[in-house]
mmCIF file of C-alpha atoms in Angstrom:
data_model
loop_
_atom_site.group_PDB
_atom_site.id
_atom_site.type_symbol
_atom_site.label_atom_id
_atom_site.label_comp_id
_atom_site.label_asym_id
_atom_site.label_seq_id
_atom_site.Cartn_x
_atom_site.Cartn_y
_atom_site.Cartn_z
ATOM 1 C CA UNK A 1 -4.029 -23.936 -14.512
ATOM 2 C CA UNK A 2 -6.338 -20.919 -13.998
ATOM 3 C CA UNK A 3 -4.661 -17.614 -12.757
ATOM 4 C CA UNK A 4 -7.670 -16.587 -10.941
ATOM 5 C CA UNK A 5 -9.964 -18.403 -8.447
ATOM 6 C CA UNK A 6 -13.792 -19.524 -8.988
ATOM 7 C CA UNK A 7 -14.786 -17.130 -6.334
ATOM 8 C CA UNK A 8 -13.447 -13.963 -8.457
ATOM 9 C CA UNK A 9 -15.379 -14.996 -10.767
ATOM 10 C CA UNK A 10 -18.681 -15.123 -9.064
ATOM 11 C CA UNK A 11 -17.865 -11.845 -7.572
ATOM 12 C CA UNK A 12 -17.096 -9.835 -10.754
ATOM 13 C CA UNK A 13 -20.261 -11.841 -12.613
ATOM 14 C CA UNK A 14 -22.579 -10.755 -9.797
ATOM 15 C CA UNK A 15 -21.535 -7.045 -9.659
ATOM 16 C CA UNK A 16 -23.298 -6.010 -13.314
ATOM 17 C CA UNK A 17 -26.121 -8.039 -12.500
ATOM 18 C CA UNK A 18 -26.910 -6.785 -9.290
ATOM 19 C CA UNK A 19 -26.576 -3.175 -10.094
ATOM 20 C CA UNK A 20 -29.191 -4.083 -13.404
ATOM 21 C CA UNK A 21 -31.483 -5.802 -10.880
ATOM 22 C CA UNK A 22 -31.507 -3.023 -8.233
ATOM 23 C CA UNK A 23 -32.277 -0.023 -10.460
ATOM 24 C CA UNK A 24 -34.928 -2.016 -12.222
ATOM 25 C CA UNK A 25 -36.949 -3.360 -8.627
ATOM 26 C CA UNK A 26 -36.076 0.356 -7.631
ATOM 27 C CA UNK A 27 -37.734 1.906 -10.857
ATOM 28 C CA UNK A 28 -40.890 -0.492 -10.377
ATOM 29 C CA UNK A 29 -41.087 0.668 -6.461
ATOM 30 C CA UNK A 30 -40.281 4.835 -8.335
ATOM 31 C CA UNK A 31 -43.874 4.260 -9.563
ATOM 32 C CA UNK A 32 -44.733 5.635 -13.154
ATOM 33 C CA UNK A 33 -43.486 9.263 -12.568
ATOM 34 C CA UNK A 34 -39.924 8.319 -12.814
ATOM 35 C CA UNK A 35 -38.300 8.333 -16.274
ATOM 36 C CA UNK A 36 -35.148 6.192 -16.768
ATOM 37 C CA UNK A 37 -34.328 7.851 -19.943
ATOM 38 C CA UNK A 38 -33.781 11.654 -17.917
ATOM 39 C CA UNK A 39 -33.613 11.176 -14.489
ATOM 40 C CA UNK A 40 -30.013 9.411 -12.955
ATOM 41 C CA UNK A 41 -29.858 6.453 -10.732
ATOM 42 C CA UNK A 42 -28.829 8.472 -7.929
ATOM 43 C CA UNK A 43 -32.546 9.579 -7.219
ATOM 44 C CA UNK A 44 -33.654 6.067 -7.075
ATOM 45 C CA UNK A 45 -31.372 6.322 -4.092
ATOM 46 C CA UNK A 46 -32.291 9.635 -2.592
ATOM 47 C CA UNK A 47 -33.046 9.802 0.891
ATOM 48 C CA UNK A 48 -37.339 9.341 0.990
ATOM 49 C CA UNK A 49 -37.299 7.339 -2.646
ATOM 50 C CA UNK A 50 -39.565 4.221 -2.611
ATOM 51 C CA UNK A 51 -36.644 2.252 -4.011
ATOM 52 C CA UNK A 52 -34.016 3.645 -1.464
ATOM 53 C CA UNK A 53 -33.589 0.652 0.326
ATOM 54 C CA UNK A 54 -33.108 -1.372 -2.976
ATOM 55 C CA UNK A 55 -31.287 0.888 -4.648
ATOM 56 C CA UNK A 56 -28.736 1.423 -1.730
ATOM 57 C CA UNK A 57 -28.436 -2.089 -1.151
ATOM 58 C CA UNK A 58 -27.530 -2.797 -4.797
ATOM 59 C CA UNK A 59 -24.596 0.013 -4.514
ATOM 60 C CA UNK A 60 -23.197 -1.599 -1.214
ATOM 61 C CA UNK A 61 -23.553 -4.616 -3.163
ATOM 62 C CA UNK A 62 -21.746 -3.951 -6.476
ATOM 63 C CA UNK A 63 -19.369 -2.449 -4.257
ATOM 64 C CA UNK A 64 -18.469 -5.139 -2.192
ATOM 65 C CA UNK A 65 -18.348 -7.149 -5.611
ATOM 66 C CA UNK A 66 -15.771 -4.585 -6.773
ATOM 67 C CA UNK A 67 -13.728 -5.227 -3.548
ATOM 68 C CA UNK A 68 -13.489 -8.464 -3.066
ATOM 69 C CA UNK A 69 -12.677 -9.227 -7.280
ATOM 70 C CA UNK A 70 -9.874 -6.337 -6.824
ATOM 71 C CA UNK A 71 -8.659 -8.517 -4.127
ATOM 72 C CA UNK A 72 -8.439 -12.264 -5.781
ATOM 73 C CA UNK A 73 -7.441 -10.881 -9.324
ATOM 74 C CA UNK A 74 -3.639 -11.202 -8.305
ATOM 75 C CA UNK A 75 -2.848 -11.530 -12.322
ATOM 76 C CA UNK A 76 -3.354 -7.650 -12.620
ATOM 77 C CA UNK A 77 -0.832 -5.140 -11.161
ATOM 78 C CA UNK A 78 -1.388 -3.857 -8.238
ATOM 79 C CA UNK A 79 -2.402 -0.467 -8.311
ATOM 80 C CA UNK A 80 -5.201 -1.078 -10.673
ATOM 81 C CA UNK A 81 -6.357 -3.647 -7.775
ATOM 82 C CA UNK A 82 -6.140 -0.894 -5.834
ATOM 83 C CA UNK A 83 -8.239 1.633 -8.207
ATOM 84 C CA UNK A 84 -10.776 -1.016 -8.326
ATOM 85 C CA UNK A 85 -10.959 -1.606 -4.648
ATOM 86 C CA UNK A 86 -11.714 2.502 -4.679
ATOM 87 C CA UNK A 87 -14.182 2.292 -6.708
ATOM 88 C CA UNK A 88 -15.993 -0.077 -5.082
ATOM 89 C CA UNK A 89 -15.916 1.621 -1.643
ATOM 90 C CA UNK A 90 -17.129 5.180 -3.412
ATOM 91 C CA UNK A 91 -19.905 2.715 -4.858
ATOM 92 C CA UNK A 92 -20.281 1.797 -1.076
ATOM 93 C CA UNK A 93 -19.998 5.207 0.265
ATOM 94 C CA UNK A 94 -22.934 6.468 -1.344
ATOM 95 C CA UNK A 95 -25.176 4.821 1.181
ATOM 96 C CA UNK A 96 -23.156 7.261 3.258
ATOM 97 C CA UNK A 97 -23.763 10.193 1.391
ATOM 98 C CA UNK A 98 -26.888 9.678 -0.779
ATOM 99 C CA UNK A 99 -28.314 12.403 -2.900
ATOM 100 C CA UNK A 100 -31.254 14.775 -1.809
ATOM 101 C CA UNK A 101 -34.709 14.231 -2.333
ATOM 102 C CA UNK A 102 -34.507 18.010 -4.307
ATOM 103 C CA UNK A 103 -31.646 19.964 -5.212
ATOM 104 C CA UNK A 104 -27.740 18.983 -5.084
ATOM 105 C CA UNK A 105 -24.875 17.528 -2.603
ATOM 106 C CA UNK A 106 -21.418 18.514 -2.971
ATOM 107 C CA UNK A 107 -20.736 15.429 -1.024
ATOM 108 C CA UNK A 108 -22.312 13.089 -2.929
ATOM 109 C CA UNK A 109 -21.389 14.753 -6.397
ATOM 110 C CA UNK A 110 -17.491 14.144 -5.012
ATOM 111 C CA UNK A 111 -17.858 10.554 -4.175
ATOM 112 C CA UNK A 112 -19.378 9.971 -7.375
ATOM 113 C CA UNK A 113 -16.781 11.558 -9.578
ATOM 114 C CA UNK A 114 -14.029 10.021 -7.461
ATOM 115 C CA UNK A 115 -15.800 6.663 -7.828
ATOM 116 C CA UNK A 116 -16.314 7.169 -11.675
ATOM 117 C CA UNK A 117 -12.847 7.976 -12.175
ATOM 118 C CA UNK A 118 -11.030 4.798 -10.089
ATOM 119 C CA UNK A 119 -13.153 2.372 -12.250
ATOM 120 C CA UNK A 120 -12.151 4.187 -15.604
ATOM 121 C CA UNK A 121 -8.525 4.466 -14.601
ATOM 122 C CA UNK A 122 -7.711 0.954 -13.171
ATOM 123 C CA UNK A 123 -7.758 -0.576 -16.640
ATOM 124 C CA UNK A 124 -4.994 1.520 -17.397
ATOM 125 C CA UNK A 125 -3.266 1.009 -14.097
ATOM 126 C CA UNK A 126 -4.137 -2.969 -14.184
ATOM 127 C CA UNK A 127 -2.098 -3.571 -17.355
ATOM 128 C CA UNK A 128 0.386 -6.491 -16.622
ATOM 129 C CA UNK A 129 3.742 -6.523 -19.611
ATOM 130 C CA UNK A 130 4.531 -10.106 -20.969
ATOM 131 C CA UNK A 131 7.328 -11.479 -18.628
ATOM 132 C CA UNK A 132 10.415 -13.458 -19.821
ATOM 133 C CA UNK A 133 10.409 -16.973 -18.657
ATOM 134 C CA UNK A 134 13.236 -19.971 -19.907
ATOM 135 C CA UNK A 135 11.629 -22.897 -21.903
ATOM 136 C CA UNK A 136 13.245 -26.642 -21.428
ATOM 137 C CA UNK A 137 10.698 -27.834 -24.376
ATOM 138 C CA UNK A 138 11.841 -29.127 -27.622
ATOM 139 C CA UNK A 139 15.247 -29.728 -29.024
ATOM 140 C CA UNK A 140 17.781 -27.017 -28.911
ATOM 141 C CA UNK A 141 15.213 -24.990 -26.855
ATOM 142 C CA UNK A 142 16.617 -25.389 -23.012
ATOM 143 C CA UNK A 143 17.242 -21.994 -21.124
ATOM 144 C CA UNK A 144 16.158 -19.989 -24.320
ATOM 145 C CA UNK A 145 13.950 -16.963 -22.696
ATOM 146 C CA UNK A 146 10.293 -17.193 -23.845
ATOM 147 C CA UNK A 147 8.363 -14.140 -22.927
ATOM 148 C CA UNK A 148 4.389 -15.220 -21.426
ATOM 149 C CA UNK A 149 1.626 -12.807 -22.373
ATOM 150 C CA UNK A 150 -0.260 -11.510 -20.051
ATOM 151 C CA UNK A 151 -4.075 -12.429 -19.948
ATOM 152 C CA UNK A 152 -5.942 -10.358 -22.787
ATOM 153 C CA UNK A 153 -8.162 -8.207 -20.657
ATOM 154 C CA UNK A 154 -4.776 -6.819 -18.516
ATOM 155 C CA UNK A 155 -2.875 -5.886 -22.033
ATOM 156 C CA UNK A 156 -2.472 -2.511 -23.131
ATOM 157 C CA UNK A 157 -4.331 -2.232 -26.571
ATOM 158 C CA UNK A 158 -7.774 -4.013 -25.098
ATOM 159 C CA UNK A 159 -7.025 -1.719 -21.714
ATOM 160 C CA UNK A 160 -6.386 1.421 -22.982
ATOM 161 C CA UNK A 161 -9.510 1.487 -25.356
ATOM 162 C CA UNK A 162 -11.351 0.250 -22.433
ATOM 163 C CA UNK A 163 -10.166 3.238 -20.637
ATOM 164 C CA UNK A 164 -10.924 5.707 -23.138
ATOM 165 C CA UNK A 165 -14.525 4.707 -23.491
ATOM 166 C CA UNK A 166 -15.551 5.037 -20.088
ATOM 167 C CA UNK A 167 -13.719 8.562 -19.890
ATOM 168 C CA UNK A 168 -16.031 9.324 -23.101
ATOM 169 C CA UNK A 169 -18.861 7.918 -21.434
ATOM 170 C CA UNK A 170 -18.022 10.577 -19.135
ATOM 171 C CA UNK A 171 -18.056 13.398 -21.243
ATOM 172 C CA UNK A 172 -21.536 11.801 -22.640
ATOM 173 C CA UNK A 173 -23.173 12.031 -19.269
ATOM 174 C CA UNK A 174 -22.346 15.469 -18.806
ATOM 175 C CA UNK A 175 -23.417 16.465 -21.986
ATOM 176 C CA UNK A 176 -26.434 14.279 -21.456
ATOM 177 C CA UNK A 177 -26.796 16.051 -18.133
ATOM 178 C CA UNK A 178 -26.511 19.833 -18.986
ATOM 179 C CA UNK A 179 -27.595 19.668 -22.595
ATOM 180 C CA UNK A 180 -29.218 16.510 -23.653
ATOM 181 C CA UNK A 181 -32.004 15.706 -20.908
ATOM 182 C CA UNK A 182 -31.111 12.056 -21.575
ATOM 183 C CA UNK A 183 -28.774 11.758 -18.301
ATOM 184 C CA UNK A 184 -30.818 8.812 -17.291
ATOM 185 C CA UNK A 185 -30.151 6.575 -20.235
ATOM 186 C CA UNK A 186 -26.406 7.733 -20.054
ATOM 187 C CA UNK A 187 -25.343 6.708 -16.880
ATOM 188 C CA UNK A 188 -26.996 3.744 -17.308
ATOM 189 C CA UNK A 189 -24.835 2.521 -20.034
ATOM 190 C CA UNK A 190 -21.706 4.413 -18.359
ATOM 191 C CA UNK A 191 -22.198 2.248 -15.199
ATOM 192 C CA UNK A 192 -23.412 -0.774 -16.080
ATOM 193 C CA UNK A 193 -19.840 -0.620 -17.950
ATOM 194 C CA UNK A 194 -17.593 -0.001 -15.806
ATOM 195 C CA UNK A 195 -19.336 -3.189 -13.773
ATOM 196 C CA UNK A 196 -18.889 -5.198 -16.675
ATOM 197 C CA UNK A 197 -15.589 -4.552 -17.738
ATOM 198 C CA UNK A 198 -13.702 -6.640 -14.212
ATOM 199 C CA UNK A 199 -15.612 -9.819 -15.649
ATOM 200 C CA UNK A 200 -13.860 -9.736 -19.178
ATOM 201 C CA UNK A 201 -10.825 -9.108 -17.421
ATOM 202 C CA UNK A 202 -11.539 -12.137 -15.103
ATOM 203 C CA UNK A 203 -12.674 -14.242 -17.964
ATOM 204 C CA UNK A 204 -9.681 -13.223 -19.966
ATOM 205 C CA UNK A 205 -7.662 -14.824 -17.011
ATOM 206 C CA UNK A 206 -9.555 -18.282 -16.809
ATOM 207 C CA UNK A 207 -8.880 -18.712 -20.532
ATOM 208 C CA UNK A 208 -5.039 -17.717 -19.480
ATOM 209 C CA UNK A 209 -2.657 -20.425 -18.430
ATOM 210 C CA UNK A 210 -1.354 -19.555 -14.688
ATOM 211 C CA UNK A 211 -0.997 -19.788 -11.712
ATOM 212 C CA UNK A 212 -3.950 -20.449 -9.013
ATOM 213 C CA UNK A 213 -5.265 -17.571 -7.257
#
């Protein structure tokens, strides 16, 4: 039986696609002056920006996404649930504290690093060990421990490389930021990510024998 429910799924497939779709209507409603390759998402979302709306909506959105997988993906442990959850209500706090048409906001500069680094620690934190269970199967074999494996996405190796890309996405973006002039195209890859990455854990699970969510 699956370890996860159908609706975790939906809700982890939806959050990459949404946050792909709302940048791109945003960037159309931008107009030609913007440049995807230099400038971050965060000014689609700036108060007075065409796309504002769109843009915002998206991060509530991919936030709520975050949330609601963090809360049906029992398999992993809980305190990367709860990193997740985080990051999906910084994602969701930006509506709150969106950046300035010109210039910078400590505010919003906080919320973003705190959300960037709950979704590229709960990998880490997620990571479920293989638990011993007793087999009855096969001759000889009754009360024998058997250890389970955890699903693939919540195992150390694929989690901790996981991890470590995201936190060298980081260091990309700031490079990208301060030195580069490619922030744009950066962040872009750095988020879209850390959105992807609770789907292949979630898929990892459906292909994992378990209990129902």
């Amino acid at each position: 039986m699956r370890s996860v429910s159908r609706w975790v799924l939906f809700s982890s497939l939806c959050a990459p696609i949404l946050l792909v779709c709302g940048w791109a209507v945003a960037e159309q409603l931008q107009g030609p002056g913007y440049d995807s390759a230099t400038t971050t998402i965060s000014v689609l979302a700036a108060d007075g920006a065409a796309g504002y709306w769109v843009m915002t909506s998206a991060l509530l959105a991919l936030g709520a996404c975050h949330v609601v997988t963090a809360c049906g993906l029992r398999p992993a442990a809980p305190f990367g649930r709860a990193a997740l959850a985080g990051g999906g209500l910084s994602a969701m706090l930006l509506a709150l504290f969106p950046a300035p048409s010109s210039g910078g906001s400590f505010a919003h500069g906080v919320v973003v690093a705190v959300g960037f680094a709950l979704l590229a620690l709960w990998p880490v934190l997620a990571v479920r060990r293989g638990r011993a269970a007793r087999t009855t199967s096969g001759p000889g074999a009754a009360g024998l421990p058997r250890v389970t494996a955890p699903p693939w996405g919540l195992r150390p190796g694929p989690s901790v490389t996981a991890a470590a890309l995201m936190w060298l996405g980081g260091a990309w973006f700031l490079l990208a930021l301060f030195v580069l002039d490619t922030a744009g195209a950066a962040e872009r890859v750095l988020t879209f990510a850390q959105s992807f990455w609770p789907l292949v854990v979630v898929l990892s699970c459906f292909r994992s024998p378990g209990r129902p969510a």
